[in-house]
Amino acid sequence: MQKDDCLFCKIAKGEIPSTVVYEDEAVLAFEDINPMMPVHTLIIPKDHYDNIADNVPADTLGAVFGAVQKVAEIKGVVADGFRTLANTNDHSCQTVHHLHVHVLGGAQMNDGNPSK
Ligand code: 5GP
Ligand code: ZN
């Protein structure tokens, strides 16, 4: 199920272009338009959920997090390491309210700094 006027639903439907990194029946991974790191890819479920606390079915969570390894391998960041995060609502500065997981890497990050 998708939501009208949701940016990432439109990206999932191909109505707004994105640079696709990985895609299967359930998820789409694409490059962040404003990368914070040399590698900054977003993974979304094709169905709309506001965030990770929106009663997301286990199979959808499995598809999203299962894609993390695929994206990390495609981007070549497994050996050096990468960071995976999902923001939820205001305190985390979630700006797009369609569940997405950031995959960040390609350079050294600060220990314990949850910045993205
Ligand atoms: P949030 O702050 O909600 O966790 O992350 C939203 C992310 O979506 C940001 O890193 C932002 O750069 C990215 N973003 C916002 N609009 C677009 C867009 O139209 N296309 C792409 N590819 N990324 C976007
Ligand atoms: Zn959506």
Short mmCIF file of C-alpha atoms in Angstrom, two decimals, residues 8-102:
data_model
loop_
_atom_site.label_atom_id
_atom_site.label_comp_id
_atom_site.label_asym_id
_atom_site.label_seq_id
_atom_site.Cartn_x
_atom_site.Cartn_y
_atom_site.Cartn_z
CA PHE A 8 9.53 7.97 -1.29
CA CYS A 9 6.31 6.29 -2.52
CA LYS A 10 6.78 8.33 -5.69
CA ILE A 11 10.40 7.18 -5.92
CA ALA A 12 9.28 3.57 -5.34
CA LYS A 13 6.77 3.91 -8.20
CA GLY A 14 9.37 5.53 -10.46
CA GLU A 15 7.39 8.76 -10.65
CA ILE A 16 10.41 10.60 -9.29
CA PRO A 17 13.77 9.44 -10.65
CA SER A 18 16.46 8.00 -8.43
CA THR A 19 19.80 6.30 -8.87
CA VAL A 20 18.91 2.71 -8.08
CA VAL A 21 21.49 0.57 -6.30
CA TYR A 22 19.37 -2.54 -5.67
CA GLU A 23 15.75 -3.56 -6.17
CA ASP A 24 13.58 -6.58 -5.54
CA GLU A 25 9.84 -7.18 -5.15
CA ALA A 26 9.70 -5.64 -1.70
CA VAL A 27 12.41 -2.98 -1.49
CA LEU A 28 14.21 -0.29 -3.43
CA ALA A 29 17.69 1.00 -2.59
CA PHE A 30 18.82 4.28 -4.12
CA GLU A 31 21.46 6.93 -3.65
CA ASP A 32 20.74 9.73 -1.19
CA ILE A 33 20.33 13.03 -3.05
CA ASN A 34 22.45 14.84 -0.45
CA PRO A 35 25.12 12.35 0.61
CA MET A 36 26.66 12.83 4.04
CA MET A 37 29.37 10.26 3.36
CA PRO A 38 31.14 8.89 0.25
CA VAL A 39 28.65 6.01 0.40
CA HIS A 40 25.11 7.06 1.37
CA THR A 41 22.37 4.77 0.12
CA LEU A 42 18.78 4.58 1.32
CA ILE A 43 16.75 1.37 1.49
CA ILE A 44 12.95 1.64 1.52
CA PRO A 45 10.10 -0.83 1.49
CA LYS A 46 7.95 -0.30 -1.59
CA ASP A 47 4.90 -0.27 0.69
CA HIS A 48 4.40 2.83 2.80
CA TYR A 49 5.17 2.86 6.53
CA ASP A 50 5.87 6.13 8.29
CA ASN A 51 8.88 4.77 10.15
CA ILE A 52 10.19 1.68 11.94
CA ALA A 53 7.60 2.14 14.71
CA ASP A 54 4.62 2.01 12.33
CA ASN A 55 3.60 -1.62 12.88
CA VAL A 56 5.84 -2.79 10.07
CA PRO A 57 5.28 -6.51 9.31
CA ALA A 58 8.19 -8.81 10.08
CA ASP A 59 8.56 -9.87 6.47
CA THR A 60 8.88 -6.25 5.39
CA LEU A 61 11.49 -5.57 8.06
CA GLY A 62 13.29 -8.70 6.94
CA ALA A 63 13.28 -7.53 3.34
CA VAL A 64 14.57 -4.06 4.25
CA PHE A 65 17.31 -5.24 6.60
CA GLY A 66 18.09 -8.19 4.36
CA ALA A 67 18.93 -5.70 1.64
CA VAL A 68 21.56 -4.03 3.85
CA GLN A 69 24.17 -6.69 3.13
CA LYS A 70 23.39 -6.61 -0.59
CA VAL A 71 23.75 -2.84 -0.73
CA ALA A 72 26.94 -2.90 1.35
CA GLU A 73 28.44 -5.51 -0.98
CA ILE A 74 27.41 -3.59 -4.10
CA LYS A 75 28.92 -0.41 -2.65
CA GLY A 76 32.04 -2.25 -1.52
CA VAL A 77 31.96 -1.20 2.13
CA VAL A 78 31.69 -4.53 3.94
CA ALA A 79 35.38 -5.00 4.73
CA ASP A 80 36.07 -1.46 5.93
CA GLY A 81 32.68 -1.17 7.61
CA PHE A 82 29.60 0.94 7.41
CA ARG A 83 26.81 2.40 9.54
CA THR A 84 23.11 1.53 9.30
CA LEU A 85 20.46 3.79 10.83
CA ALA A 86 16.78 4.57 10.64
CA ASN A 87 15.44 7.85 12.02
CA THR A 88 12.04 8.02 13.66
CA ASN A 89 10.15 11.28 14.19
CA ASP A 90 11.33 14.62 15.46
CA HIS A 91 14.08 13.92 18.01
CA SER A 92 15.98 11.95 15.39
CA CYS A 93 15.36 14.61 12.72
CA GLN A 94 13.39 12.29 10.45
CA THR A 95 12.53 14.45 7.44
CA VAL A 96 10.95 11.95 5.04
CA HIS A 97 8.17 10.06 6.76
CA HIS A 98 8.43 6.86 4.75
CA LEU A 99 10.53 4.18 6.47
CA HIS A 100 14.09 4.23 5.17
CA VAL A 101 17.38 2.78 6.33
CA HIS A 102 20.54 4.77 5.69
#
